[in-house]
Amino acid sequence: MRSLYEATQKIYPRSVHGIFAKWRWIMVVITQLVFYGLPWLEWGQRQAVLFDLGARRFYIFGLVLYPQDFIYLTAILVISAFSLFLFTAVAGRLWCGYACPQTVYSEIFMWVERKIEGDRTARIKLDDANMSTEKLFKKWYKHIVWLTISMWTGFTFVGYFTPIHDLGMSFFLGNMSSWEVFWVFFYAFATYGNAGFMREQVCKYMCPYARFQSAMFDKDTLIVTYDAERGEPRGARSKKSDPAALGLGSCVDCSLCVQVCPTGIDIRQGLQYECIGCGACADVCDTVMDKVGYPRGLVKYSTENAMKNHWTSEQTMRHVFRPRVLLYIIILLVVVAALLTSLGLRKPFKVDVERDRASLARIVSGGNIENVYRLQIMNAAERPLDFRLNVQGLPNLSLVTARDVRVASTESLWVLVRLQLPYDSAPAGSHPIVFTIHSVNEGGQVLSELQEKSVFLVPR
Ligand code: SF4
Ligand code: SF4
């Protein structure tokens, strides 16, 4: 029976050196230093970056965020989206080729594979060979290193959500919670599977970004391009021969650009959706050009317009920074500035007011009408804060519960507040009122204030 799916051809990418490979490794080092290192950083008495879902607190260095600070997450998502639009408009799949975790972990796993099993030819030979002690040893060794990296990655990931020192202790004592065990192993399994086995399949079949990237490309987007005008007709030749006399272009048809490609495509067939823009083919082709003594750049980052109009690099770059790109830069700067300003002006506390659902309004002794509220005061500072509560909105409205409240460092406190109004002071109905919450110092001096609106109900 005919299969509905194409059989997967295993890809054995050849190692490559060059400027783009160097940049990819720089990105690997930077991203991994940040990812593995951040959870171990301390800030005062706590982990510098911790998303404590149980306590509903997010600690990012000096910032303590509550779920109510969702707006900042929205701003970060907007910044991420516009950065992606910007990078893609400038240089296509820059994210895919240099910073995407799939690329970064595949690069690390391939490096391990190369160190243990050798480069492309040695790996093909090893896979074709019958099982032997050497083959068994190399395969086991590689998988053990891969699994160690994967487990460490899973452990680090969970360390962003639960204090990593405690997690490490629980890991070694074998008393991690079931959720921690699940997420460590799930993330480790995903890393091992995606970077060790699925690799380019993730980019080709699973990643949605590969599908909609073309919508963000235009004729002035830098993409890895083969200069067909210069390269064709391709063909092998001796180093000393004159290609013009042989009627050949610059491509010596060595197929090295295909051998280094992590997605196994031939860039000489033009732009293909599988291309992650990693520049490996450009690097290897430059080394081939150096060897045969031709100018570099047969495969290079260029734009469709630059290739068609034979622009110089300066002309190309002038067109790359086109109005669309400048607009993305302006939007990005505005959103970043708004986020920073908002964080800078942020009050060190938050307040939510809820009416007590159990008793909307009642008559109490002394002929007063009483409404009950629950105030949640969230201290986002890393020291205890004192608060003074006030209410305005109706004449003779008084607060009969304690006005002064202390909330411990980074804690949130529910405070029951009772307001009373003499009977006949206001007509029946709902009256807008405003709670004013002052943060005060030990001498009672106001440091900052917040206002929250609510209503006072007067029954008929
Ligand atoms: S590496 Fe360069 S010269 Fe070799 S086949 Fe590819 S494009 Fe042609
Ligand atoms: S074609 Fe070149 S740039 Fe595209 S994925 Fe393959 S090696 Fe990377």
Tab-separated table of C-alpha atoms and ligand atoms in Angstrom:
chain	number	residue	atom	x	y	z
A	1	MET	CA	0.000	0.000	0.000
A	2	ARG	CA	1.214	3.495	-0.809
A	3	SER	CA	2.041	5.624	2.205
A	4	LEU	CA	0.351	8.970	2.521
A	5	TYR	CA	3.536	10.443	3.951
A	6	GLU	CA	6.964	10.952	2.506
A	7	ALA	CA	9.632	8.823	4.218
A	8	THR	CA	11.914	10.997	6.329
A	9	GLN	CA	15.445	11.229	5.044
A	10	LYS	CA	17.881	11.563	7.920
A	11	ILE	CA	19.990	14.689	7.534
A	12	TYR	CA	23.670	14.647	8.462
A	13	PRO	CA	24.706	18.314	8.448
A	14	ARG	CA	28.411	18.869	7.871
A	15	SER	CA	30.197	21.183	10.301
A	16	VAL	CA	30.784	24.680	9.024
A	17	HIS	CA	32.972	27.627	9.947
A	18	GLY	CA	32.508	31.242	9.019
A	19	ILE	CA	31.081	34.510	10.104
A	20	PHE	CA	27.451	33.361	10.345
A	21	ALA	CA	28.397	30.151	12.204
A	22	LYS	CA	30.320	32.336	14.632
A	23	TRP	CA	27.296	34.568	15.185
A	24	ARG	CA	25.091	31.539	15.740
A	25	TRP	CA	27.469	30.257	18.423
A	26	ILE	CA	27.616	33.688	20.024
A	27	MET	CA	23.812	33.602	20.239
A	28	VAL	CA	23.902	30.033	21.609
A	29	VAL	CA	26.291	31.128	24.362
A	30	ILE	CA	24.371	34.316	25.223
A	31	THR	CA	20.903	32.700	25.265
A	32	GLN	CA	22.071	29.695	27.257
A	33	LEU	CA	24.054	31.750	29.771
A	34	VAL	CA	20.893	33.745	30.375
A	35	PHE	CA	18.585	30.708	30.470
A	36	TYR	CA	20.721	28.461	32.688
A	37	GLY	CA	22.218	31.254	34.792
A	38	LEU	CA	19.265	33.518	35.594
A	39	PRO	CA	17.474	31.268	38.103
A	40	TRP	CA	20.665	31.020	40.207
A	41	LEU	CA	20.996	34.781	40.633
A	42	GLU	CA	20.040	36.158	44.036
A	43	TRP	CA	18.359	39.494	44.719
A	44	GLY	CA	18.463	40.317	48.418
A	45	GLN	CA	17.076	37.301	50.245
A	46	ARG	CA	15.324	35.775	47.247
A	47	GLN	CA	15.769	34.424	43.714
A	48	ALA	CA	16.204	37.337	41.292
A	49	VAL	CA	13.780	35.970	38.681
A	50	LEU	CA	10.965	33.797	39.963
A	51	PHE	CA	7.439	33.314	38.661
A	52	ASP	CA	5.787	32.040	41.816
A	53	LEU	CA	2.456	30.846	40.446
A	54	GLY	CA	1.283	29.412	43.780
A	55	ALA	CA	1.728	32.726	45.605
A	56	ARG	CA	0.689	34.689	42.495
A	57	ARG	CA	3.828	36.825	42.594
A	58	PHE	CA	6.319	37.405	39.835
A	59	TYR	CA	9.733	38.576	40.905
A	60	ILE	CA	11.981	40.161	38.272
A	61	PHE	CA	15.024	41.619	40.007
A	62	GLY	CA	13.685	44.655	41.940
A	63	LEU	CA	10.155	44.294	40.570
A	64	VAL	CA	7.388	42.425	42.366
A	65	LEU	CA	4.422	41.950	40.055
A	66	TYR	CA	0.931	40.697	40.824
A	67	PRO	CA	-1.532	39.120	38.358
A	68	GLN	CA	-3.156	42.596	38.307
A	69	ASP	CA	-0.005	43.825	36.525
A	70	PHE	CA	-1.080	41.885	33.449
A	71	ILE	CA	-0.675	45.067	31.390
A	72	TYR	CA	3.125	44.699	31.615
A	73	LEU	CA	2.921	41.195	30.189
A	74	THR	CA	0.791	42.592	27.362
A	75	ALA	CA	3.430	45.268	26.703
A	76	ILE	CA	6.189	42.612	26.654
A	77	LEU	CA	4.160	40.545	24.175
A	78	VAL	CA	3.616	43.621	21.964
A	79	ILE	CA	7.379	44.355	22.096
A	80	SER	CA	8.174	40.719	21.207
A	81	ALA	CA	5.719	40.761	18.298
A	82	PHE	CA	7.052	44.032	16.872
A	83	SER	CA	10.655	42.903	17.325
A	84	LEU	CA	9.793	39.801	15.323
A	85	PHE	CA	8.120	41.903	12.606
A	86	LEU	CA	11.149	44.198	12.552
A	87	PHE	CA	13.774	41.438	12.347
A	88	THR	CA	11.767	39.581	9.728
A	89	ALA	CA	11.271	42.690	7.588
A	90	VAL	CA	15.005	43.441	7.794
A	91	ALA	CA	16.528	39.986	7.406
A	92	GLY	CA	13.891	37.298	7.023
A	93	ARG	CA	14.122	34.404	9.444
A	94	LEU	CA	16.827	35.919	11.611
A	95	TRP	CA	15.082	34.623	14.726
A	96	CYS	CA	14.881	31.078	13.276
A	97	GLY	CA	18.494	30.972	12.180
A	98	TYR	CA	20.134	32.386	15.297
A	99	ALA	CA	17.971	32.598	18.404
A	100	CYS	CA	15.042	30.178	18.224
A	101	PRO	CA	15.358	27.519	20.983
A	102	GLN	CA	14.844	24.819	18.341
A	103	THR	CA	17.914	26.063	16.427
A	104	VAL	CA	19.945	26.704	19.572
A	105	TYR	CA	19.343	23.253	21.104
A	106	SER	CA	19.744	21.486	17.752
A	107	GLU	CA	23.095	23.256	17.398
A	108	ILE	CA	24.183	22.106	20.883
A	109	PHE	CA	22.994	18.532	20.269
A	110	MET	CA	24.696	18.407	16.846
A	111	TRP	CA	27.916	19.659	18.416
A	112	VAL	CA	27.765	16.786	20.952
A	113	GLU	CA	27.003	14.364	18.103
A	114	ARG	CA	29.982	15.608	16.101
A	115	LYS	CA	32.324	15.368	19.094
A	116	ILE	CA	31.300	11.752	19.775
A	117	GLU	CA	30.486	10.295	16.345
A	118	GLY	CA	32.536	12.564	14.093
A	119	ASP	CA	31.575	14.812	11.193
A	120	ARG	CA	29.068	14.039	8.429
A	121	THR	CA	30.929	11.227	6.617
A	122	ALA	CA	31.895	9.460	9.859
A	123	ARG	CA	28.294	9.651	11.102
A	124	ILE	CA	26.859	8.268	7.871
A	125	LYS	CA	29.418	5.444	8.017
A	126	LEU	CA	28.638	4.718	11.650
A	127	ASP	CA	24.891	4.544	10.978
A	128	ASP	CA	25.427	2.218	7.998
A	129	ALA	CA	27.806	-0.063	9.914
A	130	ASN	CA	26.650	-3.234	11.686
A	131	MET	CA	26.301	-3.060	15.440
A	132	SER	CA	29.637	-3.288	17.178
A	133	THR	CA	31.005	-2.448	20.602
A	134	GLU	CA	32.331	0.856	19.262
A	135	LYS	CA	29.004	1.796	17.680
A	136	LEU	CA	27.085	0.797	20.803
A	137	PHE	CA	29.445	2.776	23.007
A	138	LYS	CA	29.259	5.912	20.820
A	139	LYS	CA	25.464	5.785	20.561
A	140	TRP	CA	24.983	5.253	24.326
A	141	TYR	CA	27.509	7.899	25.161
A	142	LYS	CA	25.775	10.448	22.880
A	143	HIS	CA	22.327	9.686	24.299
A	144	ILE	CA	23.557	9.929	27.877
A	145	VAL	CA	25.042	13.382	27.171
A	146	TRP	CA	21.851	14.447	25.354
A	147	LEU	CA	19.697	13.209	28.241
A	148	THR	CA	21.874	15.013	30.780
A	149	ILE	CA	21.516	18.301	28.868
A	150	SER	CA	17.768	17.697	28.508
A	151	MET	CA	17.284	16.977	32.201
A	152	TRP	CA	19.298	20.038	33.145
A	153	THR	CA	17.162	22.102	30.764
A	154	GLY	CA	13.941	20.716	32.271
A	155	PHE	CA	15.237	21.348	35.784
A	156	THR	CA	16.233	24.934	34.891
A	157	PHE	CA	12.853	25.598	33.297
A	158	VAL	CA	11.010	24.506	36.456
A	159	GLY	CA	13.509	26.575	38.470
A	160	TYR	CA	11.860	29.703	37.054
A	161	PHE	CA	8.602	28.726	38.766
A	162	THR	CA	9.793	27.214	42.029
A	163	PRO	CA	12.873	28.387	43.979
A	164	ILE	CA	15.727	26.561	42.274
A	165	HIS	CA	17.790	25.900	45.410
A	166	ASP	CA	14.825	24.165	47.072
A	167	LEU	CA	14.083	22.346	43.821
A	168	GLY	CA	17.676	21.080	43.662
A	169	MET	CA	17.443	19.843	47.227
A	170	SER	CA	14.113	18.100	46.555
A	171	PHE	CA	15.532	16.640	43.340
A	172	PHE	CA	18.410	14.973	45.185
A	173	LEU	CA	16.264	13.926	48.142
A	174	GLY	CA	13.659	12.555	45.744
A	175	ASN	CA	10.760	14.518	47.242
A	176	MET	CA	9.793	16.857	44.400
A	177	SER	CA	6.068	17.479	44.040
A	178	SER	CA	4.275	15.550	41.295
A	179	TRP	CA	3.865	18.747	39.221
A	180	GLU	CA	7.566	19.516	39.473
A	181	VAL	CA	8.429	15.961	38.403
A	182	PHE	CA	5.966	16.195	35.517
A	183	TRP	CA	7.306	19.512	34.192
A	184	VAL	CA	10.999	18.636	34.609
A	185	PHE	CA	10.496	15.407	32.665
A	186	PHE	CA	8.094	16.914	30.146
A	187	TYR	CA	10.460	19.761	29.271
A	188	ALA	CA	13.447	17.386	29.259
A	189	PHE	CA	11.582	14.999	26.979
A	190	ALA	CA	10.602	17.867	24.627
A	191	THR	CA	14.233	19.050	24.458
A	192	TYR	CA	15.572	15.539	23.858
A	193	GLY	CA	12.971	14.755	21.190
A	194	ASN	CA	13.014	18.099	19.374
A	195	ALA	CA	16.762	18.735	19.350
A	196	GLY	CA	17.932	15.132	19.144
A	197	PHE	CA	15.508	13.564	16.693
A	198	MET	CA	12.955	15.896	15.151
A	199	ARG	CA	15.233	18.853	14.407
A	200	GLU	CA	14.320	20.274	10.972
A	201	GLN	CA	10.950	18.440	11.086
A	202	VAL	CA	9.861	20.910	13.791
A	203	CYS	CA	10.695	23.852	11.505
A	204	LYS	CA	9.185	22.242	8.424
A	205	TYR	CA	5.978	20.778	9.778
A	206	MET	CA	5.241	22.057	13.269
A	207	CYS	CA	6.288	25.691	13.526
A	208	PRO	CA	3.537	28.122	12.439
A	209	TYR	CA	6.050	30.955	12.019
A	210	ALA	CA	7.563	29.234	8.981
A	211	ARG	CA	4.139	29.383	7.348
A	212	PHE	CA	3.307	33.038	7.795
A	213	GLN	CA	6.797	34.501	7.467
A	214	SER	CA	6.358	35.068	3.719
A	215	ALA	CA	3.627	37.605	4.551
A	216	MET	CA	6.322	39.716	6.248
A	217	PHE	CA	8.893	39.467	3.455
A	218	ASP	CA	9.117	41.903	0.590
A	219	LYS	CA	11.587	42.564	-2.201
A	220	ASP	CA	13.861	44.534	0.146
A	221	THR	CA	14.124	41.844	2.835
A	222	LEU	CA	17.589	40.348	3.275
A	223	ILE	CA	17.434	36.616	2.636
A	224	VAL	CA	20.078	33.987	1.941
A	225	THR	CA	20.321	34.017	-1.833
A	226	TYR	CA	22.244	32.141	-4.473
A	227	ASP	CA	23.518	34.427	-7.243
A	228	ALA	CA	22.303	32.295	-10.149
A	229	GLU	CA	23.435	34.848	-12.726
A	230	ARG	CA	26.989	34.477	-11.515
A	231	GLY	CA	26.895	30.790	-10.543
A	232	GLU	CA	25.275	29.184	-13.573
A	233	PRO	CA	25.961	27.119	-15.546
A	234	ARG	CA	27.405	25.186	-12.641
A	235	GLY	CA	29.956	22.439	-13.058
A	236	ALA	CA	33.149	20.862	-11.766
A	237	ARG	CA	36.441	22.137	-13.146
A	238	SER	CA	40.104	22.058	-12.275
A	239	LYS	CA	41.404	24.914	-10.177
A	240	LYS	CA	43.645	26.192	-12.966
A	241	SER	CA	41.042	26.210	-15.731
A	242	ASP	CA	39.283	29.361	-16.896
A	243	PRO	CA	35.511	29.008	-16.264
A	244	ALA	CA	34.687	31.485	-19.062
A	245	ALA	CA	36.549	29.356	-21.560
A	246	LEU	CA	34.642	26.289	-20.329
A	247	GLY	CA	31.363	28.181	-20.477
A	248	LEU	CA	30.872	27.738	-16.731
A	249	GLY	CA	29.696	30.059	-13.964
A	250	SER	CA	31.239	30.321	-10.497
A	251	CYS	CA	29.414	27.364	-8.905
A	252	VAL	CA	31.770	24.389	-8.874
A	253	ASP	CA	28.826	22.106	-8.009
A	254	CYS	CA	30.598	20.757	-4.926
A	255	SER	CA	27.237	20.302	-3.132
A	256	LEU	CA	28.766	21.509	0.133
A	257	CYS	CA	25.974	24.070	0.505
A	258	VAL	CA	23.501	21.182	0.579
A	259	GLN	CA	25.655	19.119	2.955
A	260	VAL	CA	25.835	21.849	5.606
A	261	CYS	CA	22.165	22.758	5.391
A	262	PRO	CA	20.350	21.749	8.608
A	263	THR	CA	17.093	21.387	6.682
A	264	GLY	CA	18.674	19.510	3.793
A	265	ILE	CA	17.661	21.884	0.989
A	266	ASP	CA	19.577	23.208	-1.991
A	267	ILE	CA	19.696	27.013	-1.838
A	268	ARG	CA	20.503	27.044	-5.563
A	269	GLN	CA	16.850	26.238	-6.235
A	270	GLY	CA	15.827	29.644	-4.880
A	271	LEU	CA	13.980	30.702	-1.733
A	272	GLN	CA	12.200	27.778	-0.108
A	273	TYR	CA	9.962	27.803	2.962
A	274	GLU	CA	12.239	25.215	4.643
A	275	CYS	CA	15.146	27.690	4.684
A	276	ILE	CA	15.662	28.984	8.239
A	277	GLY	CA	18.099	31.664	7.060
A	278	CYS	CA	21.003	30.297	9.103
A	279	GLY	CA	23.653	31.306	6.559
A	280	ALA	CA	25.540	27.972	6.803
A	281	CYS	CA	25.452	27.614	3.008
A	282	ALA	CA	26.824	31.162	2.627
A	283	ASP	CA	29.692	30.369	5.022
A	284	VAL	CA	30.672	27.138	3.308
A	285	CYS	CA	30.352	28.600	-0.171
A	286	ASP	CA	32.694	31.440	0.834
A	287	THR	CA	35.315	28.875	1.895
A	288	VAL	CA	34.882	27.115	-1.467
A	289	MET	CA	35.247	30.427	-3.327
A	290	ASP	CA	38.414	31.179	-1.310
A	291	LYS	CA	39.829	27.790	-2.245
A	292	VAL	CA	39.183	28.159	-5.976
A	293	GLY	CA	40.248	31.803	-5.934
A	294	TYR	CA	36.891	33.371	-6.913
A	295	PRO	CA	35.316	36.367	-5.149
A	296	ARG	CA	33.160	35.521	-2.126
A	297	GLY	CA	29.386	36.052	-2.072
A	298	LEU	CA	28.062	33.492	-4.541
A	299	VAL	CA	25.641	32.614	-1.726
A	300	LYS	CA	24.975	35.600	0.515
A	301	TYR	CA	22.416	37.668	2.389
A	302	SER	CA	20.849	39.897	-0.241
A	303	THR	CA	17.465	41.162	-1.374
A	304	GLU	CA	15.422	40.370	-4.439
A	305	ASN	CA	15.699	43.979	-5.624
A	306	ALA	CA	19.459	44.086	-4.996
A	307	MET	CA	19.996	40.935	-7.053
A	308	LYS	CA	17.813	42.212	-9.886
A	309	ASN	CA	19.335	45.705	-9.995
A	310	HIS	CA	22.909	44.675	-9.160
A	311	TRP	CA	23.064	47.022	-6.175
A	312	THR	CA	26.173	47.476	-4.073
A	313	SER	CA	26.012	46.572	-0.354
A	314	GLU	CA	25.546	50.263	0.554
A	315	GLN	CA	22.642	50.644	-1.883
A	316	THR	CA	21.103	47.422	-0.579
A	317	MET	CA	21.328	48.512	3.069
A	318	ARG	CA	19.822	51.910	2.199
A	319	HIS	CA	16.778	50.098	0.796
A	320	VAL	CA	16.607	47.661	3.713
A	321	PHE	CA	15.930	50.559	6.094
A	322	ARG	CA	12.716	51.453	4.277
A	323	PRO	CA	9.603	53.246	5.680
A	324	ARG	CA	8.034	49.998	6.929
A	325	VAL	CA	11.143	49.150	8.938
A	326	LEU	CA	11.381	52.685	10.312
A	327	LEU	CA	7.718	52.493	11.344
A	328	TYR	CA	8.363	49.241	13.249
A	329	ILE	CA	11.359	50.870	14.964
A	330	ILE	CA	9.268	53.908	15.987
A	331	ILE	CA	6.426	51.732	17.333
A	332	LEU	CA	8.928	49.605	19.231
A	333	LEU	CA	10.621	52.632	20.777
A	334	VAL	CA	7.249	54.117	21.790
A	335	VAL	CA	6.064	50.879	23.442
A	336	VAL	CA	9.423	50.364	25.207
A	337	ALA	CA	9.404	53.991	26.424
A	338	ALA	CA	5.778	53.627	27.623
A	339	LEU	CA	6.635	50.408	29.464
A	340	LEU	CA	9.699	51.906	31.148
A	341	THR	CA	7.837	55.083	32.113
A	342	SER	CA	4.941	53.098	33.500
A	343	LEU	CA	7.313	50.884	35.505
A	344	GLY	CA	9.170	53.962	36.750
A	345	LEU	CA	5.944	55.653	37.934
A	346	ARG	CA	4.486	52.471	39.362
A	347	LYS	CA	3.113	52.710	42.911
A	348	PRO	CA	4.636	50.246	45.394
A	349	PHE	CA	1.184	48.876	46.218
A	350	LYS	CA	-2.143	47.973	44.623
A	351	VAL	CA	-5.656	47.874	45.952
A	352	ASP	CA	-8.766	45.991	44.866
A	353	VAL	CA	-12.133	46.804	46.366
A	354	GLU	CA	-14.927	44.247	46.539
A	355	ARG	CA	-18.334	44.718	48.037
A	356	ASP	CA	-19.283	42.115	50.601
A	357	ARG	CA	-21.802	39.966	48.743
A	358	ALA	CA	-23.308	38.539	51.939
A	359	SER	CA	-24.838	41.830	53.096
A	360	LEU	CA	-25.368	44.547	50.528
A	361	ALA	CA	-26.736	47.167	52.956
A	362	ARG	CA	-28.261	46.902	56.426
A	363	ILE	CA	-29.543	49.073	59.270
A	364	VAL	CA	-27.386	48.789	62.370
A	365	SER	CA	-27.784	50.049	65.937
A	366	GLY	CA	-27.891	53.822	66.186
A	367	GLY	CA	-30.025	54.051	63.037
A	368	ASN	CA	-27.120	53.964	60.662
A	369	ILE	CA	-26.983	52.314	57.258
A	370	GLU	CA	-23.961	50.042	56.934
A	371	ASN	CA	-22.215	48.717	53.817
A	372	VAL	CA	-19.348	46.228	54.079
A	373	TYR	CA	-16.367	46.012	51.727
A	374	ARG	CA	-13.306	43.824	51.365
A	375	LEU	CA	-10.136	45.661	50.375
A	376	GLN	CA	-7.233	43.634	49.064
A	377	ILE	CA	-4.046	45.626	49.677
A	378	MET	CA	-1.066	44.241	47.783
A	379	ASN	CA	2.357	45.341	48.927
A	380	ALA	CA	4.702	45.244	45.922
A	381	ALA	CA	7.638	46.596	47.925
A	382	GLU	CA	10.210	44.435	49.632
A	383	ARG	CA	9.589	46.007	53.049
A	384	PRO	CA	6.497	46.273	55.285
A	385	LEU	CA	4.253	49.205	54.363
A	386	ASP	CA	1.808	51.162	56.538
A	387	PHE	CA	-1.461	52.341	55.031
A	388	ARG	CA	-4.163	54.787	56.073
A	389	LEU	CA	-7.671	54.289	54.694
A	390	ASN	CA	-10.139	57.079	53.959
A	391	VAL	CA	-13.423	57.340	52.115
A	392	GLN	CA	-15.197	60.215	50.414
A	393	GLY	CA	-18.301	60.668	48.295
A	394	LEU	CA	-21.205	61.215	50.728
A	395	PRO	CA	-21.568	63.771	53.525
A	396	ASN	CA	-21.484	62.152	56.984
A	397	LEU	CA	-20.141	58.879	55.576
A	398	SER	CA	-17.777	57.350	58.127
A	399	LEU	CA	-15.379	54.478	58.288
A	400	VAL	CA	-16.003	52.531	61.475
A	401	THR	CA	-13.275	49.896	61.194
A	402	ALA	CA	-9.540	50.436	61.673
A	403	ARG	CA	-8.034	53.073	59.427
A	404	ASP	CA	-4.442	52.031	59.862
A	405	VAL	CA	-3.199	48.820	58.332
A	406	ARG	CA	0.268	47.291	58.025
A	407	VAL	CA	1.048	44.867	55.188
A	408	ALA	CA	4.171	42.723	55.314
A	409	SER	CA	6.810	42.805	52.569
A	410	THR	CA	5.484	41.505	49.197
A	411	GLU	CA	2.350	40.203	50.934
A	412	SER	CA	-1.261	40.920	50.167
A	413	LEU	CA	-3.854	41.412	52.890
A	414	TRP	CA	-7.659	41.298	52.824
A	415	VAL	CA	-9.099	44.021	55.063
A	416	LEU	CA	-12.746	44.117	56.084
A	417	VAL	CA	-14.037	47.708	55.958
A	418	ARG	CA	-17.397	48.866	57.318
A	419	LEU	CA	-18.871	52.210	56.241
A	420	GLN	CA	-21.829	53.814	58.008
A	421	LEU	CA	-24.152	56.629	57.038
A	422	PRO	CA	-26.834	58.140	59.271
A	423	TYR	CA	-30.329	57.168	58.126
A	424	ASP	CA	-31.989	59.826	55.899
A	425	SER	CA	-28.609	61.375	54.983
A	426	ALA	CA	-28.968	60.318	51.368
A	427	PRO	CA	-31.825	59.222	49.114
A	428	ALA	CA	-32.358	55.531	48.405
A	429	GLY	CA	-30.188	54.133	45.629
A	430	SER	CA	-26.595	53.601	44.710
A	431	HIS	CA	-24.101	56.399	45.445
A	432	PRO	CA	-20.598	56.548	44.031
A	433	ILE	CA	-17.861	56.712	46.671
A	434	VAL	CA	-14.046	56.738	46.525
A	435	PHE	CA	-11.642	54.920	48.821
A	436	THR	CA	-8.325	56.711	49.249
A	437	ILE	CA	-5.467	54.551	50.414
A	438	HIS	CA	-2.354	56.378	51.559
A	439	SER	CA	0.955	54.721	52.076
A	440	VAL	CA	2.501	56.493	55.098
A	441	ASN	CA	5.856	56.483	56.835
A	442	GLU	CA	6.392	55.989	60.562
A	443	GLY	CA	5.738	59.675	61.248
A	444	GLY	CA	2.390	59.476	59.420
A	445	GLN	CA	3.665	61.410	56.392
A	446	VAL	CA	1.976	60.420	53.119
A	447	LEU	CA	4.351	58.710	50.658
A	448	SER	CA	1.923	57.849	47.886
A	449	GLU	CA	-1.774	57.404	47.380
A	450	LEU	CA	-4.220	55.309	45.380
A	451	GLN	CA	-7.918	55.815	44.787
A	452	GLU	CA	-10.459	53.086	44.123
A	453	LYS	CA	-14.078	53.666	43.174
A	454	SER	CA	-17.046	51.793	44.588
A	455	VAL	CA	-20.694	52.447	45.518
A	456	PHE	CA	-22.637	52.870	48.747
A	457	LEU	CA	-26.149	51.424	48.712
A	458	VAL	CA	-28.978	53.104	50.579
A	459	PRO	CA	-32.020	50.798	50.865
A	460	ARG	CA	-35.612	52.060	50.476
B	1	SF4	S1	28.853	25.575	-2.034
B	1	SF4	FE1	28.882	27.183	-3.556
B	1	SF4	S2	30.125	26.321	-5.175
B	1	SF4	FE2	29.546	24.598	-3.922
B	1	SF4	S3	27.669	23.849	-4.873
B	1	SF4	FE3	27.050	25.300	-3.320
B	1	SF4	S4	26.822	27.222	-4.423
B	1	SF4	FE4	28.025	25.862	-5.724
B	2	SF4	S1	19.490	26.966	2.642
B	2	SF4	FE1	21.256	27.873	3.643
B	2	SF4	S2	20.408	29.458	4.982
B	2	SF4	FE2	18.709	28.136	4.344
B	2	SF4	S3	18.578	26.642	6.002
B	2	SF4	FE3	19.885	25.745	4.440
B	2	SF4	S4	21.960	26.315	5.055
B	2	SF4	FE4	20.576	27.612	6.226
